[in-house]
Short mmCIF file of C-alpha atoms in Angstrom, two decimals:
data_model
loop_
_atom_site.label_atom_id
_atom_site.label_comp_id
_atom_site.label_asym_id
_atom_site.label_seq_id
_atom_site.Cartn_x
_atom_site.Cartn_y
_atom_site.Cartn_z
CA UNK A 1 -0.19 -0.16 -0.25
CA UNK A 2 2.93 2.05 1.10
CA UNK A 3 4.82 1.67 -2.52
CA UNK A 4 1.68 2.15 -4.66
CA UNK A 5 0.89 5.29 -3.27
CA UNK A 6 5.10 6.26 -3.35
CA UNK A 7 4.70 4.96 -6.91
CA UNK A 8 0.95 7.23 -7.75
CA UNK A 9 3.30 10.38 -6.36
CA UNK A 10 6.04 9.66 -8.38
CA UNK A 11 3.60 9.43 -11.38
CA UNK A 12 2.44 12.23 -10.77
CA UNK A 13 5.23 13.78 -9.59
CA UNK A 14 6.40 12.75 -13.54
CA UNK A 15 3.11 14.32 -14.70
CA UNK A 16 3.15 17.61 -12.91
CA UNK A 17 6.97 18.27 -13.54
CA UNK A 18 6.18 17.39 -17.42
CA UNK A 19 3.60 19.44 -18.03
CA UNK A 20 5.31 22.13 -16.48
CA UNK A 21 8.36 21.91 -19.21
CA UNK A 22 6.26 21.23 -21.89
CA UNK A 23 4.02 24.43 -21.17
CA UNK A 24 7.42 26.49 -19.91
CA UNK A 25 9.18 25.51 -23.41
CA UNK A 26 5.40 26.44 -25.89
CA UNK A 27 5.94 30.14 -23.37
CA UNK A 28 9.74 29.94 -24.76
CA UNK A 29 8.39 28.98 -28.16
CA UNK A 30 5.32 31.20 -28.64
CA UNK A 31 7.28 33.95 -26.66
CA UNK A 32 9.62 33.65 -30.35
CA UNK A 33 7.53 33.14 -32.67
CA UNK A 34 5.38 36.59 -31.86
CA UNK A 35 5.93 39.41 -32.46
CA UNK A 36 8.46 41.77 -30.95
CA UNK A 37 7.72 44.70 -30.52
CA UNK A 38 11.28 46.31 -30.71
CA UNK A 39 12.07 49.54 -29.03
CA UNK A 40 14.26 50.41 -31.09
CA UNK A 41 16.52 53.64 -30.66
CA UNK A 42 15.88 56.26 -32.92
CA UNK A 43 18.43 58.71 -33.98
CA UNK A 44 15.63 61.28 -34.36
CA UNK A 45 11.77 61.72 -33.36
CA UNK A 46 11.30 62.50 -37.18
CA UNK A 47 12.20 58.69 -38.04
CA UNK A 48 8.60 57.55 -38.22
CA UNK A 49 8.29 53.99 -35.73
CA UNK A 50 5.28 52.47 -37.89
CA UNK A 51 2.87 52.41 -40.65
CA UNK A 52 -0.16 50.76 -41.15
CA UNK A 53 0.50 48.02 -44.69
CA UNK A 54 -2.07 46.39 -45.70
CA UNK A 55 -0.97 43.59 -48.22
CA UNK A 56 -2.84 41.22 -49.88
CA UNK A 57 -1.40 37.36 -49.53
CA UNK A 58 -3.23 34.64 -51.54
CA UNK A 59 -5.90 36.35 -51.36
CA UNK A 60 -5.95 37.59 -48.26
CA UNK A 61 -5.42 41.41 -47.17
CA UNK A 62 -3.68 41.51 -44.07
CA UNK A 63 -3.74 45.00 -41.98
CA UNK A 64 -0.23 45.34 -40.57
CA UNK A 65 1.59 47.74 -38.52
CA UNK A 66 4.84 47.59 -39.22
CA UNK A 67 7.87 50.05 -39.39
CA UNK A 68 8.63 50.78 -43.85
CA UNK A 69 12.13 48.79 -43.00
CA UNK A 70 10.62 45.68 -42.59
CA UNK A 71 11.08 43.40 -45.08
CA UNK A 72 8.60 41.84 -46.95
CA UNK A 73 9.65 38.26 -46.07
CA UNK A 74 10.07 38.94 -41.73
CA UNK A 75 6.42 40.18 -42.96
CA UNK A 76 5.25 37.62 -44.41
CA UNK A 77 6.96 35.36 -41.13
CA UNK A 78 6.85 37.19 -38.33
CA UNK A 79 4.23 39.69 -38.70
CA UNK A 80 1.40 37.50 -41.43
CA UNK A 81 2.56 33.48 -40.07
CA UNK A 82 3.20 32.15 -43.54
CA UNK A 83 6.93 30.26 -42.54
CA UNK A 84 7.27 29.07 -45.71
CA UNK A 85 9.39 31.30 -47.49
CA UNK A 86 12.30 30.38 -45.75
CA UNK A 87 14.99 33.42 -44.75
CA UNK A 88 18.79 31.83 -45.64
CA UNK A 89 20.94 34.00 -46.23
CA UNK A 90 19.46 37.06 -46.97
CA UNK A 91 21.26 38.25 -48.79
CA UNK A 92 19.25 37.63 -52.23
CA UNK A 93 21.72 35.70 -53.03
CA UNK A 94 20.02 32.15 -51.92
CA UNK A 95 16.95 32.52 -53.42
CA UNK A 96 15.08 30.28 -50.15
CA UNK A 97 12.90 33.76 -49.56
CA UNK A 98 11.78 33.28 -53.76
CA UNK A 99 7.86 34.67 -53.43
CA UNK A 100 4.98 35.20 -56.78
CA UNK A 101 4.53 39.23 -56.66
CA UNK A 102 1.77 39.45 -59.76
CA UNK A 103 2.79 36.42 -60.57
CA UNK A 104 6.98 37.65 -60.79
CA UNK A 105 9.08 36.02 -58.80
CA UNK A 106 11.45 38.00 -57.01
CA UNK A 107 13.77 37.99 -53.17
CA UNK A 108 10.91 38.40 -50.69
CA UNK A 109 14.40 39.20 -48.66
CA UNK A 110 15.04 41.91 -50.16
CA UNK A 111 12.82 44.10 -50.48
CA UNK A 112 10.50 46.49 -48.18
CA UNK A 113 6.59 45.36 -47.35
CA UNK A 114 6.04 48.33 -47.51
CA UNK A 115 6.84 48.47 -51.19
CA UNK A 116 4.15 46.41 -51.88
CA UNK A 117 0.32 47.15 -50.84
CA UNK A 118 -0.99 47.72 -54.56
CA UNK A 119 0.32 43.15 -55.02
CA UNK A 120 -1.37 40.31 -55.35
CA UNK A 121 1.55 38.55 -53.30
CA UNK A 122 1.83 34.19 -53.63
CA UNK A 123 3.64 32.14 -51.74
CA UNK A 124 4.19 28.39 -51.11
CA UNK A 125 1.43 28.50 -48.67
CA UNK A 126 -0.75 29.79 -51.42
CA UNK A 127 0.40 27.95 -54.57
CA UNK A 128 -2.28 24.74 -53.33
CA UNK A 129 -5.77 24.91 -54.14
CA UNK A 130 -7.24 22.57 -50.44
CA UNK A 131 -5.56 19.43 -50.61
CA UNK A 132 -5.05 19.32 -54.11
CA UNK A 133 -1.10 20.46 -54.62
CA UNK A 134 0.60 22.54 -57.25
CA UNK A 135 1.33 20.46 -60.65
CA UNK A 136 5.00 21.67 -59.48
CA UNK A 137 4.86 20.09 -56.26
CA UNK A 138 2.96 16.85 -56.80
CA UNK A 139 6.19 16.99 -59.58
CA UNK A 140 9.13 17.95 -56.16
CA UNK A 141 7.36 14.99 -54.38
CA UNK A 142 7.06 12.73 -57.17
CA UNK A 143 10.49 13.52 -58.62
CA UNK A 144 12.25 13.36 -54.91
CA UNK A 145 13.68 17.05 -55.26
CA UNK A 146 14.55 17.53 -52.31
CA UNK A 147 16.74 16.66 -49.45
CA UNK A 148 16.62 18.94 -46.07
CA UNK A 149 13.78 20.90 -47.46
CA UNK A 150 14.30 24.72 -46.23
CA UNK A 151 15.09 25.22 -50.28
CA UNK A 152 12.42 24.22 -51.71
CA UNK A 153 10.00 26.18 -50.80
CA UNK A 154 12.12 29.13 -52.94
CA UNK A 155 12.12 26.97 -55.26
CA UNK A 156 9.13 25.56 -56.16
CA UNK A 157 7.75 28.92 -56.61
CA UNK A 158 10.87 30.34 -58.65
CA UNK A 159 10.10 26.54 -60.87
CA UNK A 160 6.22 27.81 -61.02
CA UNK A 161 7.11 30.66 -62.62
CA UNK A 162 10.77 30.59 -64.81
CA UNK A 163 7.41 28.07 -66.73
CA UNK A 164 5.03 30.66 -66.94
CA UNK A 165 7.98 32.81 -67.81
CA UNK A 166 8.71 30.20 -71.35
CA UNK A 167 11.69 31.26 -71.94
CA UNK A 168 13.62 28.07 -70.61
CA UNK A 169 13.85 25.36 -73.81
CA UNK A 170 16.16 22.85 -72.44
CA UNK A 171 17.50 21.25 -68.83
CA UNK A 172 20.70 23.87 -69.87
CA UNK A 173 17.81 26.30 -69.77
CA UNK A 174 16.27 25.14 -67.13
CA UNK A 175 19.83 25.09 -64.60
CA UNK A 176 20.79 28.80 -66.05
CA UNK A 177 17.65 30.56 -65.12
CA UNK A 178 17.27 28.41 -61.48
CA UNK A 179 20.27 29.36 -60.44
CA UNK A 180 19.37 31.87 -57.98
CA UNK A 181 17.98 29.16 -56.18
CA UNK A 182 20.35 27.55 -54.39
CA UNK A 183 20.29 23.55 -52.28
CA UNK A 184 23.36 22.38 -50.15
CA UNK A 185 22.14 19.51 -50.65
CA UNK A 186 23.07 19.57 -54.10
CA UNK A 187 19.33 18.01 -54.72
CA UNK A 188 20.30 19.99 -58.44
CA UNK A 189 19.25 16.84 -61.19
CA UNK A 190 16.07 16.05 -59.11
CA UNK A 191 14.84 19.88 -59.31
CA UNK A 192 15.65 19.66 -63.19
CA UNK A 193 13.81 16.25 -63.40
CA UNK A 194 10.42 17.67 -61.49
CA UNK A 195 10.52 21.44 -63.63
CA UNK A 196 11.11 19.91 -66.73
CA UNK A 197 7.70 17.50 -66.35
CA UNK A 198 6.02 19.97 -65.83
CA UNK A 199 7.35 21.79 -68.46
CA UNK A 200 6.40 19.15 -71.03
CA UNK A 201 2.45 20.07 -69.38
CA UNK A 202 2.59 23.50 -69.43
CA UNK A 203 -0.66 24.02 -68.94
CA UNK A 204 -0.91 23.35 -65.75
CA UNK A 205 1.56 24.59 -65.10
CA UNK A 206 0.09 28.12 -64.02
CA UNK A 207 -0.24 29.64 -61.25
CA UNK B 1 19.35 48.44 -39.87
CA UNK B 2 18.92 51.99 -39.79
CA UNK B 3 15.41 53.45 -40.01
CA UNK B 4 14.67 56.00 -42.06
CA UNK B 5 11.68 57.13 -42.98
CA UNK B 6 10.04 56.65 -46.54
CA UNK B 7 7.21 57.84 -48.80
CA UNK B 8 6.04 56.65 -52.34
CA UNK B 9 6.42 59.08 -55.64
CA UNK B 10 4.25 59.33 -58.22
CA UNK B 11 5.70 61.26 -60.48
CA UNK B 12 9.39 62.65 -61.52
CA UNK B 13 8.84 66.12 -60.57
CA UNK B 14 7.77 65.34 -57.43
CA UNK B 15 9.57 62.27 -56.43
CA UNK B 16 12.68 65.30 -56.99
CA UNK B 17 10.98 67.71 -55.17
CA UNK B 18 11.17 65.30 -51.66
CA UNK B 19 15.05 64.46 -52.62
CA UNK B 20 16.48 66.94 -53.69
CA UNK B 21 16.33 70.02 -51.56
CA UNK B 22 17.65 66.85 -48.19
CA UNK B 23 21.16 65.65 -48.52
CA UNK B 24 20.31 61.85 -46.66
CA UNK B 25 17.21 61.39 -48.66
CA UNK B 26 17.97 59.00 -51.20
CA UNK B 27 15.57 56.83 -54.26
CA UNK B 28 14.47 54.14 -53.87
CA UNK B 29 13.82 51.93 -56.75
CA UNK B 30 13.90 47.80 -57.47
CA UNK B 31 16.29 47.82 -54.14
CA UNK B 32 18.93 45.10 -54.98
CA UNK B 33 21.80 46.87 -54.58
CA UNK B 34 20.23 50.56 -51.58
CA UNK B 35 18.69 47.31 -49.02
CA UNK B 36 21.11 45.21 -49.46
CA UNK B 37 23.86 48.14 -48.23
CA UNK B 38 21.70 49.00 -45.98
CA UNK B 39 20.99 45.70 -45.10
CA UNK B 40 24.86 45.78 -43.72
CA UNK B 41 24.79 49.90 -42.65
CA UNK B 42 27.12 50.69 -45.70
CA UNK B 43 24.53 52.80 -46.76
CA UNK B 44 22.41 54.96 -44.06
CA UNK B 45 19.73 56.88 -45.61
CA UNK B 46 17.21 59.17 -43.11
CA UNK B 47 14.37 59.12 -45.91
CA UNK B 48 13.32 56.32 -49.03
CA UNK B 49 11.35 57.68 -51.76
CA UNK B 50 9.53 54.79 -53.17
CA UNK B 51 9.95 55.87 -57.67
CA UNK B 52 8.65 52.27 -58.01
CA UNK B 53 4.52 54.10 -59.32
CA UNK B 54 6.36 56.11 -61.69
CA UNK B 55 5.91 55.83 -65.20
CA UNK B 56 8.83 55.20 -66.33
CA UNK B 57 8.97 52.04 -67.73
CA UNK B 58 8.10 52.14 -71.11
CA UNK B 59 10.68 51.03 -73.95
CA UNK B 60 9.91 52.46 -77.11
CA UNK B 61 11.51 53.32 -81.12
CA UNK B 62 11.49 57.39 -81.13
CA UNK B 63 12.62 58.65 -84.52
CA UNK B 64 16.58 58.20 -83.56
CA UNK B 65 16.87 55.89 -81.30
CA UNK B 66 15.14 52.73 -78.43
CA UNK B 67 13.96 54.94 -75.16
CA UNK B 68 14.06 52.58 -72.04
CA UNK B 69 12.53 54.22 -69.42
CA UNK B 70 14.50 54.24 -65.72
CA UNK B 71 11.90 51.62 -64.69
CA UNK B 72 11.94 49.29 -66.90
CA UNK B 73 12.89 45.77 -64.82
CA UNK B 74 16.90 43.28 -66.18
CA UNK B 75 13.78 40.77 -67.37
CA UNK B 76 11.60 43.03 -69.25
CA UNK B 77 13.99 45.01 -71.79
CA UNK B 78 16.68 41.28 -72.18
CA UNK B 79 13.24 40.12 -73.23
CA UNK B 80 11.99 42.56 -75.80
CA UNK B 81 11.34 42.20 -78.98
CA UNK B 82 13.37 45.23 -80.51
CA UNK B 83 16.78 44.90 -78.28
CA UNK B 84 16.75 40.68 -78.77
CA UNK B 85 16.19 41.33 -82.11
CA UNK B 86 18.68 45.25 -83.19
CA UNK B 87 21.22 45.33 -80.02
CA UNK B 88 21.62 41.09 -78.81
CA UNK B 89 25.11 42.43 -76.54
CA UNK B 90 22.54 44.04 -74.73
CA UNK B 91 20.11 41.48 -74.19
CA UNK B 92 22.83 38.26 -73.57
CA UNK B 93 24.41 40.80 -70.46
CA UNK B 94 21.19 41.67 -68.49
CA UNK B 95 20.72 37.93 -68.70
CA UNK B 96 24.08 37.42 -67.80
CA UNK B 97 24.34 39.06 -64.59
CA UNK B 98 21.93 38.18 -61.04
CA UNK B 99 19.16 35.98 -61.43
CA UNK B 100 15.80 35.31 -62.22
CA UNK B 101 14.32 37.23 -59.76
CA UNK B 102 16.58 40.14 -58.73
CA UNK B 103 15.98 40.51 -63.02
CA UNK B 104 12.58 41.38 -62.67
CA UNK B 105 13.66 43.65 -59.22
CA UNK B 106 16.01 45.28 -60.84
CA UNK B 107 15.46 48.29 -63.31
CA UNK B 108 16.60 50.16 -65.47
CA UNK B 109 18.80 53.56 -63.76
CA UNK B 110 19.08 52.05 -60.93
CA UNK B 111 20.86 49.16 -62.47
CA UNK B 112 23.07 52.06 -63.58
CA UNK B 113 23.84 53.86 -59.77
CA UNK B 114 24.41 50.35 -58.20
CA UNK B 115 27.26 50.98 -56.26
CA UNK B 116 31.30 50.79 -57.58
CA UNK B 117 32.19 48.26 -54.50
CA UNK B 118 34.44 44.78 -53.36
CA UNK B 119 33.46 42.97 -50.30
CA UNK B 120 35.17 45.11 -48.36
CA UNK B 121 33.28 48.15 -49.42
CA UNK B 122 30.61 45.88 -47.80
CA UNK B 123 32.52 45.14 -44.60
CA UNK B 124 32.14 47.97 -41.99
CA UNK B 125 35.10 47.01 -39.60
CA UNK B 126 37.86 47.63 -42.07
CA UNK B 127 38.41 50.62 -43.96
CA UNK B 128 37.43 51.65 -47.36
CA UNK B 129 38.21 55.16 -49.21
CA UNK B 130 34.69 54.94 -50.72
CA UNK B 131 33.30 54.24 -47.82
CA UNK B 132 34.65 57.39 -45.02
CA UNK B 133 37.47 59.21 -47.44
CA UNK B 134 40.28 58.68 -46.24
CA UNK B 135 40.16 55.96 -44.28
CA UNK B 136 42.23 53.66 -46.83
CA UNK B 137 41.74 50.94 -49.00
CA UNK B 138 42.37 47.05 -47.74
CA UNK B 139 41.59 46.15 -50.81
CA UNK B 140 45.25 47.37 -52.16
CA UNK B 141 48.06 45.64 -50.19
CA UNK B 142 44.32 43.24 -49.66
CA UNK B 143 43.49 40.59 -51.05
CA UNK B 144 42.20 42.18 -54.71
CA UNK B 145 42.01 39.68 -57.08
CA UNK B 146 38.82 39.91 -58.34
CA UNK B 147 40.36 44.52 -58.49
CA UNK B 148 41.17 46.60 -61.22
CA UNK B 149 43.36 46.21 -63.38
CA UNK B 150 42.30 49.21 -65.50
CA UNK B 151 41.16 52.72 -64.14
CA UNK B 152 43.15 52.28 -60.17
CA UNK B 153 43.90 54.82 -58.42
CA UNK B 154 46.17 54.30 -55.37
CA UNK B 155 42.61 55.47 -53.24
CA UNK B 156 40.36 52.66 -54.27
CA UNK B 157 40.52 49.71 -57.02
CA UNK B 158 37.17 48.28 -57.15
CA UNK B 159 35.50 47.39 -60.12
CA UNK B 160 31.73 48.47 -61.63
CA UNK B 161 30.00 45.31 -61.09
CA UNK B 162 27.41 45.94 -63.95
CA UNK B 163 27.42 44.09 -67.02
CA UNK B 164 24.82 45.74 -68.66
CA UNK B 165 25.97 48.76 -68.39
CA UNK B 166 28.82 47.55 -70.32
CA UNK B 167 27.22 46.67 -72.86
CA UNK B 168 25.72 50.15 -72.52
CA UNK B 169 28.56 51.64 -73.16
CA UNK B 170 29.78 49.47 -76.32
CA UNK B 171 25.92 50.86 -77.75
CA UNK B 172 26.63 54.14 -77.61
CA UNK B 173 24.24 55.10 -74.87
CA UNK B 174 22.27 58.00 -73.03
CA UNK B 175 21.44 59.54 -69.72
CA UNK B 176 18.52 61.29 -69.88
CA UNK B 177 18.47 62.58 -66.13
CA UNK B 178 15.71 64.97 -64.78
CA UNK B 179 16.37 67.60 -61.80
CA UNK B 180 16.51 70.27 -59.48
CA UNK B 181 17.98 72.33 -61.99
CA UNK B 182 16.41 71.15 -65.13
CA UNK B 183 16.59 67.96 -67.87
CA UNK B 184 19.76 67.26 -68.83
CA UNK B 185 21.87 64.55 -71.66
CA UNK B 186 25.10 62.57 -70.50
CA UNK B 187 26.11 60.02 -73.11
CA UNK B 188 26.74 56.87 -70.49
CA UNK B 189 31.09 56.68 -71.05
CA UNK B 190 31.34 60.16 -68.86
CA UNK B 191 28.65 59.17 -66.60
CA UNK B 192 30.38 56.69 -64.17
CA UNK B 193 33.90 58.15 -62.67
CA UNK B 194 36.84 57.02 -61.91
CA UNK B 195 38.16 56.76 -58.41
CA UNK B 196 40.79 58.59 -58.67
CA UNK B 197 41.74 61.33 -55.26
CA UNK B 198 37.78 61.07 -54.76
CA UNK B 199 36.06 57.75 -54.89
CA UNK B 200 33.33 58.38 -52.72
CA UNK B 201 32.43 60.18 -56.26
CA UNK B 202 31.17 57.42 -58.82
CA UNK B 203 28.86 58.62 -61.53
CA UNK B 204 28.53 62.99 -61.63
CA UNK B 205 25.16 62.81 -60.97
CA UNK B 206 24.33 66.08 -59.17
CA UNK B 207 22.13 65.26 -55.45
CA UNK B 208 18.43 64.19 -56.85
CA UNK B 209 18.86 64.31 -59.92
CA UNK B 210 16.70 61.43 -61.64
CA UNK B 211 17.33 59.08 -64.29
CA UNK B 212 14.24 59.02 -65.84
CA UNK B 213 15.28 57.11 -69.92
CA UNK B 214 18.28 55.93 -71.34
CA UNK B 215 19.16 56.15 -74.97
CA UNK B 216 20.28 53.50 -77.38
CA UNK B 217 21.11 55.40 -81.16
CA UNK B 218 20.42 53.34 -84.08
CA UNK B 219 23.67 51.17 -85.03
CA UNK B 220 24.64 49.61 -87.82
CA UNK B 221 27.22 47.73 -85.55
CA UNK B 222 24.06 47.07 -82.69
CA UNK B 223 23.28 43.94 -84.14
CA UNK B 224 26.27 41.96 -84.96
CA UNK B 225 27.15 42.31 -80.80
CA UNK B 226 27.00 40.09 -78.45
CA UNK B 227 28.44 39.66 -74.76
CA UNK B 228 30.99 37.51 -73.48
CA UNK B 229 31.88 36.92 -69.87
CA UNK B 230 33.75 34.82 -67.74
CA UNK B 231 33.57 34.20 -64.10
CA UNK B 232 33.84 31.53 -61.39
CA UNK B 233 30.99 29.97 -61.08
CA UNK B 234 28.39 28.50 -64.79
CA UNK B 235 26.06 31.17 -63.36
CA UNK B 236 24.79 34.09 -60.51
CA UNK B 237 28.66 35.74 -60.26
CA UNK B 238 29.92 38.67 -61.57
CA UNK B 239 31.79 39.04 -64.14
CA UNK B 240 36.16 38.06 -63.88
CA UNK B 241 36.88 40.05 -67.24
CA UNK B 242 33.60 40.17 -69.57
CA UNK B 243 33.48 41.61 -72.98
CA UNK B 244 30.87 44.08 -75.08
CA UNK B 245 31.93 43.13 -79.00
CA UNK B 246 30.52 44.76 -82.45
CA UNK B 247 32.06 44.79 -85.37
CA UNK B 248 30.37 46.50 -88.54
CA UNK B 249 32.85 44.43 -91.47
CA UNK B 250 32.26 44.92 -95.01
CA UNK B 251 33.15 43.01 -97.88
CA UNK B 252 36.38 40.55 -94.89
CA UNK B 253 37.55 45.16 -93.57
CA UNK B 254 36.04 46.22 -90.93
CA UNK B 255 34.38 49.47 -91.38
CA UNK B 256 34.09 50.68 -87.22
CA UNK B 257 34.27 48.14 -83.67
CA UNK B 258 32.72 48.90 -81.01
CA UNK B 259 34.53 47.08 -77.21
CA UNK B 260 33.88 47.94 -74.46
CA UNK B 261 35.35 45.89 -70.48
CA UNK B 262 33.47 44.26 -67.40
CA UNK B 263 34.84 43.05 -64.30
CA UNK B 264 38.66 44.74 -65.53
CA UNK B 265 37.72 48.48 -64.33
CA UNK B 266 36.93 50.64 -62.08
CA UNK B 267 33.46 52.11 -64.55
CA UNK B 268 31.94 50.31 -68.03
CA UNK B 269 34.85 50.11 -69.74
CA UNK B 270 34.74 51.49 -73.40
CA UNK B 271 38.24 50.61 -75.70
CA UNK B 272 38.77 53.01 -78.11
CA UNK B 273 41.80 52.67 -79.06
CA UNK B 274 41.76 48.83 -79.41
CA UNK B 275 38.67 49.79 -81.63
CA UNK B 276 40.63 51.50 -83.94
CA UNK B 277 43.35 49.49 -84.26
CA UNK B 278 40.98 47.21 -85.86
CA UNK B 279 39.39 50.13 -87.77
CA UNK B 280 39.97 49.04 -92.14
CA UNK B 281 42.11 45.81 -91.12
CA UNK B 282 40.69 42.73 -92.81
CA UNK B 283 38.21 40.31 -90.12
CA UNK B 284 40.79 37.40 -88.52
CA UNK B 285 42.63 36.63 -85.82
CA UNK B 286 45.51 38.91 -85.94
CA UNK B 287 43.73 41.63 -86.09
CA UNK B 288 41.77 40.38 -82.34
CA UNK B 289 44.57 39.69 -81.13
CA UNK B 290 46.64 43.52 -81.80
CA UNK B 291 43.32 45.15 -81.03
CA UNK B 292 43.41 42.91 -77.32
CA UNK B 293 46.74 43.97 -76.69
CA UNK B 294 46.43 47.17 -77.01
CA UNK B 295 43.21 46.90 -75.23
CA UNK B 296 45.53 45.77 -72.25
CA UNK B 297 48.15 48.33 -72.77
CA UNK B 298 47.65 50.62 -70.16
CA UNK B 299 47.29 47.74 -67.25
CA UNK B 300 48.77 47.71 -63.69
CA UNK B 301 47.56 44.28 -62.11
CA UNK B 302 47.94 43.78 -58.26
CA UNK B 303 48.95 41.20 -56.91
CA UNK B 304 46.80 38.71 -56.90
CA UNK B 305 44.98 40.05 -60.06
CA UNK B 306 47.65 39.47 -62.79
CA UNK B 307 45.59 36.31 -64.28
CA UNK B 308 43.26 39.45 -65.45
CA UNK B 309 45.54 40.46 -68.52
CA UNK B 310 46.09 37.73 -70.26
CA UNK B 311 42.32 36.90 -69.18
CA UNK B 312 40.98 39.92 -70.97
CA UNK B 313 43.90 39.87 -74.28
CA UNK B 314 41.39 36.25 -75.70
CA UNK B 315 38.67 37.11 -73.97
CA UNK B 316 38.45 39.67 -76.96
CA UNK B 317 39.46 37.79 -79.18
CA UNK B 318 37.24 34.90 -78.42
CA UNK B 319 34.62 37.84 -79.22
CA UNK B 320 35.02 39.57 -81.08
CA UNK B 321 35.84 35.71 -83.60
CA UNK B 322 32.32 35.27 -82.57
CA UNK B 323 30.91 38.52 -83.67
CA UNK B 324 32.74 38.10 -86.46
CA UNK B 325 31.10 34.91 -88.06
CA UNK B 326 34.64 32.65 -87.33
CA UNK B 327 34.34 30.84 -84.06
#
């Protein structure tokens, strides 16, 4: 009897401690993912701190109160919560942040959100129709065109745009026109194959 | 990044009025160079005037030239049917520069105004006479493999990185501007400055002067032209050496020639002496080799970039051979 109580007590303690750990970890994560209101020291009071910026992302309007220096990438990830677009180099050298603005691929890390208030922005989250993957997403899955997957959202957005631009006629063209997207795992052959698959059935590739 | 004030300009005169009176104000076009340098605290404008809404993105034939609006995107210029047909060197140069994403953002005006730069310029922990005049040059005594062999001074040997400008210099392009003191036309070959004693000044533009267009004159050379870029990797890299070449050949004789170099000069480098060397000569390897030797005659290589002298010569010969139809 005594032993059973002890065991129950031990179990309760373990449960409590697990819940506490989970909660504190959740709290930390929540804090880490919550947009932090930065109290950046201003050079001069005339520098505006925040402005109201409305962005249309994947067909939904988002009204944000942000500083002009917030990049489109940071607005998408930190303020709207669309974390599909990835921050790699943050200097437009890796392509992980590629999104479509009015159908054209750009590096969202090297442009300010406030510059795109009149535009239609499409991110990786906006490509699928419900549970139906975009043909480029399906091709990437079919060809196993990713390893760690970090570069994949940017690769897919870039590839969708490449197909719509209509300038790629060969595998060499695909490689050249995907050169703004770096994959450190080296999944390039499968990425080229996936893009080629969609190019050959071009009508399915429109956003 | 330093905070800044932001405004959108809808008309050119409005943009000029906003930037001209404020020494710390800057135009914001594609942003591909400016925002990159702002993230590194190399450039710290206090006021940004976004000129993306300006109606300056048309590419149109005028009576005697092709006018390219300053806000035309690099990708639109590169794939423009008239430019591909009549000025292939420009299309090829644009498509050899940056990545498709950046070409969709970058503008013609912004491309000309991207900073002449090297990795020491981008690193604020290093001295740089362009960033802080008088602080010294880390490149001249440093690792200068990518640096200029033509047009440098004891203050600066950074190269101008544009491919587009090299092609445009070969095409005798003229920059049209609008500023607080009115409009002016500036031949592109005179637009960029060699560093000399004042490497912090890179162009002849006055503060607040806005590029509104670039004109390409009709040219007998332009249709027979080619851009050849040599770099460390197959794509998406700055030029080690690049050559924009155009030839007018009649009955095997060179009647006029245009040669400009990238990756080797402190500004987009027009090789006038090499052009003269080709005039009225038969279009053959001997003439091309002689022109190539002339083009780099004044080269002053540094410790790590001596290879660029020979590389430039071979790239010139290859580009001329391609344009001459002898490849």
